[in-house]
Amino acid sequence: MQGISRTIPVHQAQQGAILPLFAVSLLAILGMAALALDMSHAHLEKTRLQNSLDAAALSVAKVLDQTGNTLVAEMAGRDTFAANLAEPGNTALGEALASGGLTVTVEFSSTLNPFVPATVPAQYVRVRAEGYDVENWFAPLFGFDRTEIPGSAVAGPSPTLGNVCNVAPMMVCGTDPSSAPVGTTYGYSRGDVEMLKIGAGDASSVGNGNFYLVRLDGSAGGADVRDAAAGKYDSCLSTGEAIETEPGNTVGPFAQGINTRVGVYNGPVSADDYPPDWFTDHDSYTETDYDNGVAPGYDLDWYLSQMANVNPAAPPSGVPGRRILTVPVGDCNGLANGQSSVDLVGFACFYMITRMTQTGQSVFFGQFKDDCGGTGVPGPNPVTGPGPRIIQLYKDPDTLDS
């Protein structure tokens, strides 16, 4: 019997070969899509973690700058981190922290790069997260059950600001940096007691140790000066611009505003609107005390010591740092009392020793402090050295996770 042969058409043979290849390709495409979804999910969780770490680091650095107390600062940062994890969308992070899978470490360093934990004085902070594993949805099919997401954020003081926003409405006379004595800032030295005074109507001599009320942008009259002295002013001044002085007849409202910082409330100001500093203790201090070189009873060193020893579990009422004032420094050469235009040469920080009195000449006693926190913009070429600065984020020099 003759055998029967059957020839398979070429196109049918090709179809038979393409079907397995298509199946393999489809599986690869689906796998890539699944991995892309898992990667997108991990990236989203990384963003959420990093945002929470950034907020925590800024909180720690700000409180550290205000108080010098690492324990209080760390607690503030952990509270901020926990508050962020309670926000919608951060459920997985919150659960990981509660279960102990996610651990958060807070470190302090005196330098940014290198960042050396436990060095003093502490200025920079690192908040680091470890152990956060994100469960994958599709990658387990390929043997990848979870993805670990580390994170790190570093924050600390910026260089000295040339544009400052939260200034007190008084200008201190200072020496231009190009001619100031070596080791001083605008002629002032850290810890020196200064008697800053101005008459209500008469002219006063010019030089370091005098101050003039200034007309801040958009403000005019006693009510605005009072609110600005109490802390309401939020516009900005920049080094190099001209500022206007106020006549001395607004000294009274200025004193009412500035005294809220040490818990003294006279006139239309209240603790609800302008809370006092954490520490308001102050003694009477007079021009005679100043002339005789008497040390104030509650000076800058006392204040910083009180801040450094605050119990983080029971912080005082009020707002820390209210007694540290950021003050414009003007070139007062040739200036007399009254309304004038003055060149702004920079900014300085003063600690408020005691309440401001108004007997004859109004007197403000302060101690020069070499730096202080503030709000503003460092600018493209920020000044380096003493003075007000903001707290900002930095790239972690030791990791790519920040």
mmCIF file of C-alpha atoms in Angstrom:
data_model
loop_
_atom_site.group_PDB
_atom_site.id
_atom_site.type_symbol
_atom_site.label_atom_id
_atom_site.label_comp_id
_atom_site.label_asym_id
_atom_site.label_seq_id
_atom_site.Cartn_x
_atom_site.Cartn_y
_atom_site.Cartn_z
ATOM 1 C CA MET A 1 0.000 0.000 0.000
ATOM 2 C CA GLN A 2 1.451 3.278 -1.046
ATOM 3 C CA GLY A 3 2.013 5.772 1.840
ATOM 4 C CA ILE A 4 0.202 9.054 1.894
ATOM 5 C CA SER A 5 2.256 12.132 2.544
ATOM 6 C CA ARG A 6 0.891 15.545 3.536
ATOM 7 C CA THR A 7 2.774 18.772 3.073
ATOM 8 C CA ILE A 8 2.173 21.471 5.740
ATOM 9 C CA PRO A 9 1.929 24.956 4.261
ATOM 10 C CA VAL A 10 4.772 27.306 5.144
ATOM 11 C CA HIS A 11 2.507 29.924 6.746
ATOM 12 C CA GLN A 12 1.017 27.317 9.090
ATOM 13 C CA ALA A 13 4.501 26.223 10.173
ATOM 14 C CA GLN A 14 5.410 29.859 10.918
ATOM 15 C CA GLN A 15 2.261 30.276 13.001
ATOM 16 C CA GLY A 16 3.237 27.277 15.060
ATOM 17 C CA ALA A 17 6.634 28.823 15.774
ATOM 18 C CA ILE A 18 5.275 32.327 16.544
ATOM 19 C CA LEU A 19 2.721 31.270 19.152
ATOM 20 C CA PRO A 20 5.288 30.065 21.749
ATOM 21 C CA LEU A 21 7.433 33.144 21.078
ATOM 22 C CA PHE A 22 4.407 35.394 21.553
ATOM 23 C CA ALA A 23 3.565 33.696 24.834
ATOM 24 C CA VAL A 24 7.108 34.170 26.123
ATOM 25 C CA SER A 25 7.162 37.806 24.995
ATOM 26 C CA LEU A 26 3.780 38.491 26.583
ATOM 27 C CA LEU A 27 5.001 37.037 29.860
ATOM 28 C CA ALA A 28 8.106 39.267 29.721
ATOM 29 C CA ILE A 29 6.009 42.345 28.941
ATOM 30 C CA LEU A 30 3.610 41.612 31.781
ATOM 31 C CA GLY A 31 6.567 41.052 34.100
ATOM 32 C CA MET A 32 8.120 44.389 33.140
ATOM 33 C CA ALA A 33 4.799 46.135 33.654
ATOM 34 C CA ALA A 34 4.413 44.494 37.056
ATOM 35 C CA LEU A 35 7.944 45.495 38.062
ATOM 36 C CA ALA A 36 7.258 49.041 36.871
ATOM 37 C CA LEU A 37 4.187 49.202 39.117
ATOM 38 C CA ASP A 38 6.201 47.953 42.079
ATOM 39 C CA MET A 39 8.975 50.432 41.355
ATOM 40 C CA SER A 40 6.441 53.248 41.096
ATOM 41 C CA HIS A 41 4.930 52.220 44.414
ATOM 42 C CA ALA A 42 8.371 52.087 46.049
ATOM 43 C CA HIS A 43 9.231 55.525 44.624
ATOM 44 C CA LEU A 44 6.001 56.964 46.035
ATOM 45 C CA GLU A 45 6.771 55.538 49.477
ATOM 46 C CA LYS A 46 10.323 56.870 49.219
ATOM 47 C CA THR A 47 8.931 60.351 48.515
ATOM 48 C CA ARG A 48 6.568 60.129 51.473
ATOM 49 C CA LEU A 49 9.375 58.970 53.747
ATOM 50 C CA GLN A 50 11.749 61.694 52.529
ATOM 51 C CA ASN A 51 9.156 64.441 53.002
ATOM 52 C CA SER A 52 8.589 63.290 56.579
ATOM 53 C CA LEU A 53 12.329 63.143 57.265
ATOM 54 C CA ASP A 54 12.868 66.616 55.789
ATOM 55 C CA ALA A 55 10.149 68.080 58.007
ATOM 56 C CA ALA A 56 11.582 66.334 61.065
ATOM 57 C CA ALA A 57 15.141 67.512 60.360
ATOM 58 C CA LEU A 58 14.008 71.124 59.916
ATOM 59 C CA SER A 59 12.033 70.923 63.158
ATOM 60 C CA VAL A 60 15.005 69.526 65.098
ATOM 61 C CA ALA A 61 17.408 72.100 63.675
ATOM 62 C CA LYS A 62 15.048 75.006 64.364
ATOM 63 C CA VAL A 63 14.482 74.066 68.012
ATOM 64 C CA LEU A 64 18.197 73.364 68.430
ATOM 65 C CA ASP A 65 18.940 76.826 67.048
ATOM 66 C CA GLN A 66 16.438 78.411 69.433
ATOM 67 C CA THR A 67 17.376 76.526 72.575
ATOM 68 C CA GLY A 68 20.749 74.793 72.173
ATOM 69 C CA ASN A 69 19.057 71.811 73.848
ATOM 70 C CA THR A 70 19.557 68.570 71.889
ATOM 71 C CA LEU A 71 17.012 66.625 73.958
ATOM 72 C CA VAL A 72 14.233 69.173 73.398
ATOM 73 C CA ALA A 73 15.190 69.442 69.729
ATOM 74 C CA GLU A 74 15.136 65.674 69.187
ATOM 75 C CA MET A 75 11.723 65.350 70.813
ATOM 76 C CA ALA A 76 10.372 68.127 68.588
ATOM 77 C CA GLY A 77 11.682 66.327 65.522
ATOM 78 C CA ARG A 78 10.203 62.988 66.518
ATOM 79 C CA ASP A 79 6.853 64.663 67.183
ATOM 80 C CA THR A 80 6.980 66.268 63.743
ATOM 81 C CA PHE A 81 7.857 62.936 62.111
ATOM 82 C CA ALA A 82 4.994 61.171 63.892
ATOM 83 C CA ALA A 83 2.565 63.945 62.948
ATOM 84 C CA ASN A 84 3.519 63.592 59.283
ATOM 85 C CA LEU A 85 3.032 59.822 59.419
ATOM 86 C CA ALA A 86 -0.502 60.413 60.688
ATOM 87 C CA GLU A 87 -1.394 62.272 57.494
ATOM 88 C CA PRO A 88 -3.516 60.550 54.803
ATOM 89 C CA GLY A 89 -1.408 58.410 52.478
ATOM 90 C CA ASN A 90 1.247 57.647 55.084
ATOM 91 C CA THR A 91 -0.552 54.678 56.623
ATOM 92 C CA ALA A 92 2.151 52.165 55.692
ATOM 93 C CA LEU A 93 4.856 54.373 57.200
ATOM 94 C CA GLY A 94 2.864 54.780 60.399
ATOM 95 C CA GLU A 95 2.299 51.064 60.709
ATOM 96 C CA ALA A 96 5.990 50.361 60.124
ATOM 97 C CA LEU A 97 7.001 52.835 62.836
ATOM 98 C CA ALA A 98 4.438 51.440 65.291
ATOM 99 C CA SER A 99 5.568 47.851 64.697
ATOM 100 C CA GLY A 100 9.220 48.673 65.163
ATOM 101 C CA GLY A 101 10.182 47.796 61.614
ATOM 102 C CA LEU A 102 10.973 51.423 60.816
ATOM 103 C CA THR A 103 13.587 52.958 63.115
ATOM 104 C CA VAL A 104 14.494 56.647 63.216
ATOM 105 C CA THR A 105 17.850 57.929 64.450
ATOM 106 C CA VAL A 106 18.653 61.566 65.246
ATOM 107 C CA GLU A 107 22.304 62.663 65.220
ATOM 108 C CA PHE A 108 23.982 66.004 65.891
ATOM 109 C CA SER A 109 27.253 67.420 64.578
ATOM 110 C CA SER A 110 29.213 70.636 64.914
ATOM 111 C CA THR A 111 30.154 70.529 61.218
ATOM 112 C CA LEU A 112 28.271 69.718 58.043
ATOM 113 C CA ASN A 113 31.006 68.061 56.025
ATOM 114 C CA PRO A 114 32.332 65.984 57.579
ATOM 115 C CA PHE A 115 29.240 65.203 59.621
ATOM 116 C CA VAL A 116 30.681 63.821 62.867
ATOM 117 C CA PRO A 117 27.998 62.639 65.315
ATOM 118 C CA ALA A 118 28.246 63.730 68.954
ATOM 119 C CA THR A 119 30.602 66.640 68.313
ATOM 120 C CA VAL A 120 29.936 69.957 70.027
ATOM 121 C CA PRO A 121 28.708 72.595 69.794
ATOM 122 C CA ALA A 122 25.836 70.933 67.922
ATOM 123 C CA GLN A 123 24.700 72.914 64.891
ATOM 124 C CA TYR A 124 23.656 70.390 62.252
ATOM 125 C CA VAL A 125 21.240 67.501 62.559
ATOM 126 C CA ARG A 126 20.742 64.288 60.634
ATOM 127 C CA VAL A 127 17.491 62.325 60.831
ATOM 128 C CA ARG A 128 17.955 58.836 59.418
ATOM 129 C CA ALA A 129 15.348 56.128 58.724
ATOM 130 C CA GLU A 130 16.201 52.447 58.385
ATOM 131 C CA GLY A 131 14.308 49.173 58.149
ATOM 132 C CA TYR A 132 11.372 50.402 56.064
ATOM 133 C CA ASP A 133 10.479 47.476 53.792
ATOM 134 C CA VAL A 134 7.772 48.028 51.186
ATOM 135 C CA GLU A 135 5.784 44.946 50.217
ATOM 136 C CA ASN A 136 5.834 44.337 46.470
ATOM 137 C CA TRP A 137 2.702 43.383 44.549
ATOM 138 C CA PHE A 138 4.011 41.506 41.509
ATOM 139 C CA ALA A 139 7.762 41.212 41.984
ATOM 140 C CA PRO A 140 7.344 38.138 44.284
ATOM 141 C CA LEU A 141 6.632 36.172 41.100
ATOM 142 C CA PHE A 142 10.275 36.797 40.253
ATOM 143 C CA GLY A 143 11.620 36.209 43.740
ATOM 144 C CA PHE A 144 11.541 39.818 45.059
ATOM 145 C CA ASP A 145 9.126 39.944 47.981
ATOM 146 C CA ARG A 146 10.002 43.330 49.501
ATOM 147 C CA THR A 147 11.986 46.475 48.715
ATOM 148 C CA GLU A 148 13.927 48.254 51.461
ATOM 149 C CA ILE A 149 13.718 52.052 51.370
ATOM 150 C CA PRO A 150 16.273 53.955 53.464
ATOM 151 C CA GLY A 151 16.161 57.701 53.945
ATOM 152 C CA SER A 152 18.157 60.557 55.431
ATOM 153 C CA ALA A 153 17.728 64.304 55.901
ATOM 154 C CA VAL A 154 20.249 66.882 57.125
ATOM 155 C CA ALA A 155 19.430 70.423 58.265
ATOM 156 C CA GLY A 156 21.232 73.294 59.914
ATOM 157 C CA PRO A 157 21.944 77.023 59.801
ATOM 158 C CA SER A 158 22.516 78.805 56.527
ATOM 159 C CA PRO A 159 25.261 81.360 55.946
ATOM 160 C CA THR A 160 24.474 84.825 57.289
ATOM 161 C CA LEU A 161 21.474 86.409 55.613
ATOM 162 C CA GLY A 162 21.674 89.523 53.515
ATOM 163 C CA ASN A 163 17.870 89.666 53.265
ATOM 164 C CA VAL A 164 16.052 89.372 56.600
ATOM 165 C CA CYS A 165 12.332 89.413 57.323
ATOM 166 C CA ASN A 166 11.661 89.194 61.062
ATOM 167 C CA VAL A 167 13.440 92.301 62.282
ATOM 168 C CA ALA A 168 12.711 94.504 65.276
ATOM 169 C CA PRO A 169 11.759 98.078 64.271
ATOM 170 C CA MET A 170 14.888 99.667 65.673
ATOM 171 C CA MET A 171 18.188 100.290 63.983
ATOM 172 C CA VAL A 172 21.479 100.001 65.814
ATOM 173 C CA CYS A 173 24.321 102.297 64.822
ATOM 174 C CA GLY A 174 27.307 100.242 63.771
ATOM 175 C CA THR A 175 30.704 100.449 62.155
ATOM 176 C CA ASP A 176 31.082 99.381 58.542
ATOM 177 C CA PRO A 177 32.714 95.914 58.360
ATOM 178 C CA SER A 178 35.604 97.330 56.338
ATOM 179 C CA SER A 179 36.641 99.603 59.214
ATOM 180 C CA ALA A 180 35.311 97.760 62.295
ATOM 181 C CA PRO A 181 37.918 96.646 64.867
ATOM 182 C CA VAL A 182 39.293 93.146 64.298
ATOM 183 C CA GLY A 183 37.324 90.502 66.157
ATOM 184 C CA THR A 184 34.126 92.559 66.287
ATOM 185 C CA THR A 185 30.944 92.607 64.249
ATOM 186 C CA TYR A 186 30.004 96.150 63.271
ATOM 187 C CA GLY A 187 32.039 97.196 66.327
ATOM 188 C CA TYR A 188 30.223 94.872 68.748
ATOM 189 C CA SER A 189 31.627 91.856 70.614
ATOM 190 C CA ARG A 190 29.756 88.811 71.861
ATOM 191 C CA GLY A 191 28.393 89.263 75.394
ATOM 192 C CA ASP A 192 29.076 92.991 75.626
ATOM 193 C CA VAL A 193 26.285 94.884 77.362
ATOM 194 C CA GLU A 194 25.020 97.780 75.281
ATOM 195 C CA MET A 195 22.779 100.623 76.387
ATOM 196 C CA LEU A 196 20.740 101.479 73.354
ATOM 197 C CA LYS A 197 18.919 104.732 73.894
ATOM 198 C CA ILE A 198 17.171 107.543 72.118
ATOM 199 C CA GLY A 199 15.443 110.701 73.302
ATOM 200 C CA ALA A 200 11.786 111.355 72.696
ATOM 201 C CA GLY A 201 12.496 114.576 70.861
ATOM 202 C CA ASP A 202 16.022 115.800 71.390
ATOM 203 C CA ALA A 203 19.055 114.902 69.337
ATOM 204 C CA SER A 204 21.350 112.160 70.534
ATOM 205 C CA SER A 205 24.998 111.567 69.814
ATOM 206 C CA VAL A 206 25.949 109.249 66.999
ATOM 207 C CA GLY A 207 27.892 106.024 67.285
ATOM 208 C CA ASN A 208 27.753 102.466 68.533
ATOM 209 C CA GLY A 209 25.380 102.175 71.482
ATOM 210 C CA ASN A 210 22.644 104.358 69.983
ATOM 211 C CA PHE A 211 19.507 103.165 68.278
ATOM 212 C CA TYR A 212 16.835 104.722 66.161
ATOM 213 C CA LEU A 213 13.323 103.535 65.569
ATOM 214 C CA VAL A 214 12.887 102.653 61.915
ATOM 215 C CA ARG A 215 9.906 102.975 59.634
ATOM 216 C CA LEU A 216 9.465 99.492 58.265
ATOM 217 C CA ASP A 217 7.933 99.031 54.842
ATOM 218 C CA GLY A 218 4.178 99.565 54.916
ATOM 219 C CA SER A 219 4.089 100.746 58.543
ATOM 220 C CA ALA A 220 3.438 104.198 59.916
ATOM 221 C CA GLY A 221 2.661 105.508 63.374
ATOM 222 C CA GLY A 222 2.667 104.152 66.892
ATOM 223 C CA ALA A 223 0.279 101.229 66.402
ATOM 224 C CA ASP A 224 2.389 99.722 63.610
ATOM 225 C CA VAL A 225 5.605 100.264 65.562
ATOM 226 C CA ARG A 226 4.054 98.583 68.620
ATOM 227 C CA ASP A 227 2.972 95.510 66.639
ATOM 228 C CA ALA A 228 6.290 95.274 64.825
ATOM 229 C CA ALA A 229 8.229 95.456 68.107
ATOM 230 C CA ALA A 230 6.026 92.703 69.524
ATOM 231 C CA GLY A 231 6.852 90.500 66.530
ATOM 232 C CA LYS A 232 4.215 91.068 63.866
ATOM 233 C CA TYR A 233 6.434 92.543 61.146
ATOM 234 C CA ASP A 234 7.063 90.042 58.366
ATOM 235 C CA SER A 235 8.312 92.086 55.419
ATOM 236 C CA CYS A 236 12.003 92.029 54.532
ATOM 237 C CA LEU A 237 15.030 94.311 54.533
ATOM 238 C CA SER A 238 18.169 93.842 52.455
ATOM 239 C CA THR A 239 21.743 94.896 53.087
ATOM 240 C CA GLY A 240 22.648 97.928 50.985
ATOM 241 C CA GLU A 241 19.208 99.485 50.858
ATOM 242 C CA ALA A 242 18.176 102.705 52.547
ATOM 243 C CA ILE A 243 15.806 102.606 55.500
ATOM 244 C CA GLU A 244 13.826 105.398 57.097
ATOM 245 C CA THR A 245 14.066 106.287 60.778
ATOM 246 C CA GLU A 246 10.978 107.148 62.834
ATOM 247 C CA PRO A 247 10.618 110.277 64.997
ATOM 248 C CA GLY A 248 11.151 109.645 68.709
ATOM 249 C CA ASN A 249 7.500 110.196 69.644
ATOM 250 C CA THR A 250 6.744 106.542 68.831
ATOM 251 C CA VAL A 251 9.106 105.269 71.535
ATOM 252 C CA GLY A 252 6.181 104.625 73.915
ATOM 253 C CA PRO A 253 4.354 102.198 71.602
ATOM 254 C CA PHE A 254 7.695 100.588 70.773
ATOM 255 C CA ALA A 255 8.333 99.871 74.468
ATOM 256 C CA GLN A 256 4.855 98.405 74.861
ATOM 257 C CA GLY A 257 5.524 96.003 72.019
ATOM 258 C CA ILE A 258 9.087 95.018 72.867
ATOM 259 C CA ASN A 259 8.253 94.379 76.539
ATOM 260 C CA THR A 260 5.862 91.568 75.630
ATOM 261 C CA ARG A 261 8.953 89.467 75.001
ATOM 262 C CA VAL A 262 9.738 89.478 78.731
ATOM 263 C CA GLY A 263 6.113 89.034 79.782
ATOM 264 C CA VAL A 264 5.248 92.680 80.449
ATOM 265 C CA TYR A 265 1.960 93.799 78.912
ATOM 266 C CA ASN A 266 0.989 97.469 78.880
ATOM 267 C CA GLY A 267 -1.276 99.094 76.347
ATOM 268 C CA PRO A 268 -3.211 97.284 73.596
ATOM 269 C CA VAL A 269 -1.087 94.100 73.498
ATOM 270 C CA SER A 270 -1.919 90.662 74.890
ATOM 271 C CA ALA A 271 -0.192 87.358 75.589
ATOM 272 C CA ASP A 272 -2.644 85.634 73.255
ATOM 273 C CA ASP A 273 -1.377 87.653 70.310
ATOM 274 C CA TYR A 274 2.227 88.001 71.456
ATOM 275 C CA PRO A 275 3.257 85.246 73.895
ATOM 276 C CA PRO A 276 6.326 85.831 76.088
ATOM 277 C CA ASP A 277 9.638 84.037 75.872
ATOM 278 C CA TRP A 278 10.106 80.736 77.660
ATOM 279 C CA PHE A 279 12.220 82.598 80.230
ATOM 280 C CA THR A 280 11.161 86.098 81.251
ATOM 281 C CA ASP A 281 13.111 86.619 84.505
ATOM 282 C CA HIS A 282 14.718 90.058 84.594
ATOM 283 C CA ASP A 283 16.034 92.524 87.168
ATOM 284 C CA SER A 284 16.009 96.274 87.140
ATOM 285 C CA TYR A 285 19.070 97.541 85.283
ATOM 286 C CA THR A 286 19.915 101.243 85.066
ATOM 287 C CA GLU A 287 22.245 103.589 83.289
ATOM 288 C CA THR A 288 24.247 103.831 86.521
ATOM 289 C CA ASP A 289 24.671 100.042 86.520
ATOM 290 C CA TYR A 290 25.825 100.238 82.933
ATOM 291 C CA ASP A 291 28.299 103.063 83.621
ATOM 292 C CA ASN A 292 29.740 101.126 86.575
ATOM 293 C CA GLY A 293 30.087 97.898 84.611
ATOM 294 C CA VAL A 294 27.616 95.970 86.770
ATOM 295 C CA ALA A 295 26.765 92.560 85.310
ATOM 296 C CA PRO A 296 23.035 92.007 84.660
ATOM 297 C CA GLY A 297 21.272 89.533 86.904
ATOM 298 C CA TYR A 298 19.781 87.529 84.051
ATOM 299 C CA ASP A 299 22.283 87.847 81.253
ATOM 300 C CA LEU A 300 22.820 86.062 77.948
ATOM 301 C CA ASP A 301 24.800 83.199 79.472
ATOM 302 C CA TRP A 302 22.058 82.612 82.054
ATOM 303 C CA TYR A 303 19.454 82.571 79.307
ATOM 304 C CA LEU A 304 21.343 80.099 77.117
ATOM 305 C CA SER A 305 21.955 77.883 80.148
ATOM 306 C CA GLN A 306 18.241 77.855 80.942
ATOM 307 C CA MET A 307 17.462 76.867 77.359
ATOM 308 C CA ALA A 308 20.040 74.100 77.377
ATOM 309 C CA ASN A 309 18.542 72.549 80.517
ATOM 310 C CA VAL A 310 14.862 72.516 79.579
ATOM 311 C CA ASN A 311 13.125 69.230 80.329
ATOM 312 C CA PRO A 312 11.766 68.029 76.960
ATOM 313 C CA ALA A 313 8.885 66.296 78.704
ATOM 314 C CA ALA A 314 7.708 69.546 80.320
ATOM 315 C CA PRO A 315 8.812 72.600 78.310
ATOM 316 C CA PRO A 316 7.899 76.067 79.642
ATOM 317 C CA SER A 317 4.942 78.005 78.302
ATOM 318 C CA GLY A 318 5.497 80.718 75.744
ATOM 319 C CA VAL A 319 7.742 80.772 72.681
ATOM 320 C CA PRO A 320 11.495 80.097 72.816
ATOM 321 C CA GLY A 321 13.839 82.726 71.439
ATOM 322 C CA ARG A 322 11.593 85.760 71.829
ATOM 323 C CA ARG A 323 14.278 87.640 73.777
ATOM 324 C CA ILE A 324 16.755 87.301 70.914
ATOM 325 C CA LEU A 325 16.163 90.176 68.499
ATOM 326 C CA THR A 326 17.343 90.569 64.924
ATOM 327 C CA VAL A 327 18.172 94.245 64.505
ATOM 328 C CA PRO A 328 19.166 96.227 61.395
ATOM 329 C CA VAL A 329 22.584 97.895 61.613
ATOM 330 C CA GLY A 330 22.861 101.302 59.985
ATOM 331 C CA ASP A 331 25.624 103.671 59.039
ATOM 332 C CA CYS A 332 24.717 106.524 61.401
ATOM 333 C CA ASN A 333 27.512 108.862 60.345
ATOM 334 C CA GLY A 334 26.079 112.384 60.368
ATOM 335 C CA LEU A 335 22.634 111.241 61.553
ATOM 336 C CA ALA A 336 20.581 113.268 64.028
ATOM 337 C CA ASN A 337 17.355 112.330 65.783
ATOM 338 C CA GLY A 338 14.123 112.436 63.790
ATOM 339 C CA GLN A 339 13.195 111.099 60.369
ATOM 340 C CA SER A 340 16.173 110.411 58.121
ATOM 341 C CA SER A 341 17.348 107.979 55.471
ATOM 342 C CA VAL A 342 20.113 105.583 56.547
ATOM 343 C CA ASP A 343 22.167 103.016 54.641
ATOM 344 C CA LEU A 344 21.687 99.494 55.965
ATOM 345 C CA VAL A 345 25.062 97.776 56.353
ATOM 346 C CA GLY A 346 23.855 94.488 57.838
ATOM 347 C CA PHE A 347 22.040 92.823 60.721
ATOM 348 C CA ALA A 348 22.965 91.995 64.311
ATOM 349 C CA CYS A 349 21.513 89.882 67.109
ATOM 350 C CA PHE A 350 20.785 91.231 70.592
ATOM 351 C CA TYR A 351 19.553 89.535 73.749
ATOM 352 C CA MET A 352 17.005 91.599 75.685
ATOM 353 C CA ILE A 353 18.341 91.883 79.256
ATOM 354 C CA THR A 354 15.369 93.534 80.927
ATOM 355 C CA ARG A 355 12.176 95.426 80.208
ATOM 356 C CA MET A 356 12.500 98.711 78.397
ATOM 357 C CA THR A 357 11.998 101.775 80.603
ATOM 358 C CA GLN A 358 10.741 105.218 79.656
ATOM 359 C CA THR A 359 12.183 107.820 81.979
ATOM 360 C CA GLY A 360 13.629 110.768 80.076
ATOM 361 C CA GLN A 361 15.435 108.934 77.357
ATOM 362 C CA SER A 362 13.983 105.529 76.601
ATOM 363 C CA VAL A 363 16.592 102.876 77.278
ATOM 364 C CA PHE A 364 16.951 99.359 75.920
ATOM 365 C CA PHE A 365 19.664 97.189 77.463
ATOM 366 C CA GLY A 366 20.887 94.309 75.358
ATOM 367 C CA GLN A 367 23.814 91.976 74.930
ATOM 368 C CA PHE A 368 25.303 91.373 71.540
ATOM 369 C CA LYS A 369 24.957 87.760 70.393
ATOM 370 C CA ASP A 370 27.065 86.504 67.525
ATOM 371 C CA ASP A 371 24.253 84.686 65.735
ATOM 372 C CA CYS A 372 20.511 84.103 65.837
ATOM 373 C CA GLY A 373 17.763 82.431 63.902
ATOM 374 C CA GLY A 374 15.723 84.374 61.414
ATOM 375 C CA THR A 375 13.606 84.227 58.308
ATOM 376 C CA GLY A 376 14.719 85.375 54.895
ATOM 377 C CA VAL A 377 16.663 84.324 51.843
ATOM 378 C CA PRO A 378 20.425 83.617 51.852
ATOM 379 C CA GLY A 379 20.687 84.818 48.254
ATOM 380 C CA PRO A 380 23.112 83.743 45.510
ATOM 381 C CA ASN A 381 26.135 85.065 47.406
ATOM 382 C CA PRO A 382 25.248 84.879 51.097
ATOM 383 C CA VAL A 383 27.503 86.545 53.626
ATOM 384 C CA THR A 384 29.493 84.300 55.940
ATOM 385 C CA GLY A 385 30.020 85.127 59.574
ATOM 386 C CA PRO A 386 27.988 86.242 62.594
ATOM 387 C CA GLY A 387 24.439 87.416 62.243
ATOM 388 C CA PRO A 388 20.942 86.119 61.515
ATOM 389 C CA ARG A 389 20.470 83.010 59.395
ATOM 390 C CA ILE A 390 17.723 80.600 58.458
ATOM 391 C CA ILE A 391 17.481 76.874 59.038
ATOM 392 C CA GLN A 392 17.632 74.954 55.776
ATOM 393 C CA LEU A 393 18.062 71.461 54.360
ATOM 394 C CA TYR A 394 21.405 70.205 53.100
ATOM 395 C CA LYS A 395 22.493 67.228 51.052
ATOM 396 C CA ASP A 396 23.664 64.475 53.388
ATOM 397 C CA PRO A 397 27.412 64.305 52.687
ATOM 398 C CA ASP A 398 27.559 60.616 53.653
ATOM 399 C CA THR A 399 24.748 59.071 51.637
ATOM 400 C CA LEU A 400 22.703 59.343 48.453
ATOM 401 C CA ASP A 401 19.471 58.709 50.373
ATOM 402 C CA SER A 402 18.753 62.364 51.263
#
